[in-house]
Coordinates of C-alpha atoms in Angstrom, one line a residue:
M1 CA 81.1 109.3 76.7
N2 CA 79.9 112.1 74.5
V3 CA 77.8 114.9 76.0
G4 CA 75.0 114.2 73.5
P5 CA 73.5 110.8 72.5
G6 CA 74.8 108.6 69.7
G7 CA 78.1 109.0 67.9
K8 CA 81.3 107.1 68.4
Q9 CA 81.5 106.4 72.2
P10 CA 81.8 103.4 74.5
K11 CA 78.7 101.5 75.6
M12 CA 78.7 101.5 79.4
H13 CA 77.2 98.9 81.7
P14 CA 73.8 99.8 83.3
G15 CA 74.1 101.9 86.4
R16 CA 71.7 102.7 89.2
L17 CA 69.5 105.8 89.6
P18 CA 69.6 107.6 93.0
N19 CA 66.4 105.8 94.0
G20 CA 68.0 102.4 93.3
D21 CA 66.2 101.6 90.0
P22 CA 68.4 100.3 87.2
Q23 CA 69.6 102.9 84.7
P24 CA 70.5 101.6 81.2
M25 CA 73.2 103.6 79.5
V26 CA 71.9 102.9 76.0
F27 CA 68.5 103.4 74.3
N28 CA 66.4 100.4 73.3
D29 CA 68.1 100.4 69.8
G30 CA 71.6 100.2 71.4
T31 CA 72.6 103.8 70.8
P32 CA 74.6 105.3 73.8
K33 CA 72.6 107.9 75.7
G34 CA 75.3 110.5 76.3
L35 CA 76.2 112.4 79.5
E36 CA 73.4 115.0 79.4
I37 CA 70.6 112.4 79.2
V38 CA 72.2 110.2 81.9
L39 CA 72.4 113.2 84.3
R40 CA 68.8 114.3 83.5
E41 CA 67.6 110.8 84.3
C42 CA 69.3 111.2 87.7
G43 CA 67.5 114.5 88.3
V44 CA 70.4 116.9 87.6
M45 CA 69.8 120.0 85.5
V46 CA 72.5 120.2 82.9
D47 CA 71.4 123.2 80.8
K48 CA 74.4 125.3 79.7
L49 CA 77.0 123.1 81.5
K50 CA 80.4 122.6 79.9
R51 CA 81.7 119.0 79.4
A52 CA 84.1 119.3 82.3
D53 CA 81.2 120.4 84.6
V54 CA 79.0 117.5 83.4
I55 CA 81.8 115.0 84.1
K56 CA 82.2 116.5 87.7
K57 CA 78.5 116.1 88.2
L58 CA 78.6 112.4 87.0
Q59 CA 81.5 111.7 89.5
E60 CA 79.2 112.6 92.3
F61 CA 77.2 109.3 91.7
E62 CA 78.9 106.4 93.4
D63 CA 77.8 103.7 90.8
L64 CA 79.3 105.7 87.9
R65 CA 82.5 106.6 89.9
N66 CA 83.1 102.9 90.6
E67 CA 82.3 101.7 87.1
K68 CA 84.8 99.1 85.9
S69 CA 86.4 99.3 82.5
S70 CA 86.0 96.4 80.0
V71 CA 89.8 95.6 80.5
Q72 CA 89.3 95.4 84.2
I73 CA 86.2 93.1 83.8
Y74 CA 88.0 90.9 81.4
L75 CA 91.1 90.5 83.6
E76 CA 89.0 89.9 86.7
G77 CA 87.0 87.3 84.8
K78 CA 90.4 85.5 84.2
H79 CA 91.1 85.6 88.0
H80 CA 93.7 88.4 87.7
R81 CA 93.8 91.8 89.5
C82 CA 93.8 94.9 87.5
L83 CA 95.6 97.9 89.0
F84 CA 95.8 101.3 87.4
N85 CA 98.5 103.7 88.3
P86 CA 97.6 107.4 88.7
K87 CA 98.5 109.7 85.9
F88 CA 101.7 111.7 86.1
H89 CA 103.3 109.5 88.8
P90 CA 106.1 107.7 86.9
E91 CA 107.7 106.7 90.3
L92 CA 104.8 104.2 90.7
N93 CA 105.3 102.5 87.4
P94 CA 108.3 100.1 87.1
I95 CA 108.3 100.1 83.3
E96 CA 109.3 103.8 83.4
K97 CA 112.4 102.9 85.5
C98 CA 113.2 100.0 83.1
W99 CA 112.8 102.3 80.1
G100 CA 114.9 105.0 81.7
K101 CA 117.8 102.5 82.3
A102 CA 117.6 101.3 78.7
K103 CA 117.6 104.9 77.4
A104 CA 120.6 105.8 79.5
F105 CA 122.5 102.9 78.0
A106 CA 121.4 103.8 74.5
R107 CA 122.5 107.4 74.9
V108 CA 126.0 106.4 75.8
N109 CA 126.4 103.7 73.1
C110 CA 124.4 105.0 70.2
D111 CA 126.0 106.8 67.2
Y112 CA 122.8 109.0 66.9
S113 CA 121.8 107.7 63.5
M114 CA 118.4 106.1 62.8
E115 CA 120.1 102.9 61.8
G116 CA 122.3 103.0 65.0
L117 CA 119.2 103.7 67.1
C118 CA 117.2 100.8 65.6
R119 CA 120.2 98.5 66.3
M120 CA 120.8 99.9 69.8
V121 CA 117.3 99.8 71.3
P122 CA 117.0 96.0 71.5
I123 CA 120.5 95.8 73.0
A124 CA 119.7 98.5 75.5
L125 CA 116.5 96.7 76.6
D126 CA 118.5 93.5 77.0
T127 CA 120.9 95.3 79.4
V128 CA 118.1 95.7 82.0
S129 CA 118.5 92.4 83.9
L130 CA 115.7 90.5 85.6
D131 CA 117.2 91.2 89.0
L132 CA 117.1 95.0 88.2
I133 CA 113.5 94.7 87.0
R134 CA 112.6 93.1 90.3
K135 CA 114.3 95.9 92.2
F136 CA 112.3 98.4 90.2
F137 CA 109.1 96.6 91.1
R138 CA 110.1 96.6 94.8
K139 CA 110.9 100.3 94.7
C140 CA 107.6 101.1 93.0
R141 CA 105.8 99.0 95.6
D142 CA 107.4 101.1 98.4
Y143 CA 106.3 104.3 96.7
N144 CA 102.8 102.9 96.5
H145 CA 102.8 102.1 100.2
A146 CA 104.1 105.6 101.0
Y147 CA 101.2 107.1 99.2
L148 CA 98.7 104.7 100.6
R149 CA 99.7 105.3 104.3
E150 CA 96.9 107.9 104.4
N151 CA 94.4 105.0 104.4
V152 CA 95.9 103.8 107.7
P153 CA 94.2 105.3 110.8
G154 CA 96.5 107.7 112.7
E155 CA 99.0 107.9 109.9
E156 CA 99.5 110.4 107.1
G157 CA 100.4 109.4 103.6
A158 CA 102.5 111.2 101.1
K159 CA 100.7 114.0 99.3
T160 CA 103.4 114.7 96.7
G161 CA 106.2 112.9 95.0
R162 CA 108.7 114.8 97.3
D163 CA 106.8 113.6 100.4
A164 CA 107.0 110.0 99.0
D165 CA 110.7 110.4 98.4
I166 CA 111.2 111.5 102.1
K167 CA 109.1 108.6 103.4
I168 CA 111.0 106.1 101.3
K169 CA 114.4 107.4 102.4
E170 CA 113.4 107.5 106.1
Y171 CA 112.0 104.0 106.4
K172 CA 113.7 101.6 108.9
S173 CA 113.1 98.2 107.4
H174 CA 114.9 96.9 104.3
R175 CA 111.6 95.0 103.4
R176 CA 108.9 97.7 103.6
V177 CA 108.1 101.3 104.5
S178 CA 107.8 101.6 108.2
S179 CA 104.5 102.5 109.7
S180 CA 106.2 105.1 111.9
T181 CA 107.3 107.3 108.9

């Protein structure tokens, strides 16, 4: 969303003002309102605020913080769950592990020409077996559980990737991360 109204920006779903009244995110003509106007309607003074500060102010409002993306709405409409991984956490994304395995194979077997690379990439991707992909998914699931342990009363979740590594290596069960770690 732009700071000012109009321009090229996504059209968001209506939200709720702090008093509970509906808050449309577009003007009557369909033009998006922009961050400043949305915050002013919520009673926040936004004069001389930078874009990052405006975004922080918007995140204080629960309805905007919990806004679903159009991709999420579409998938949930088809009875699927839509889960987004946090940024900069490749250990939570199984495709990163698959791609890493394929790149390792390609590095060893490629002649480092463009033609050789184009020929090698499909072969490298085919070397990642379905069984290995399933293992990557299980490993990523375990990392997700290690991070999410903070949501369990009396337990502390991993705060960093290193903490998650320790929790994963310490777990007792071969099926899941133990609640005692």
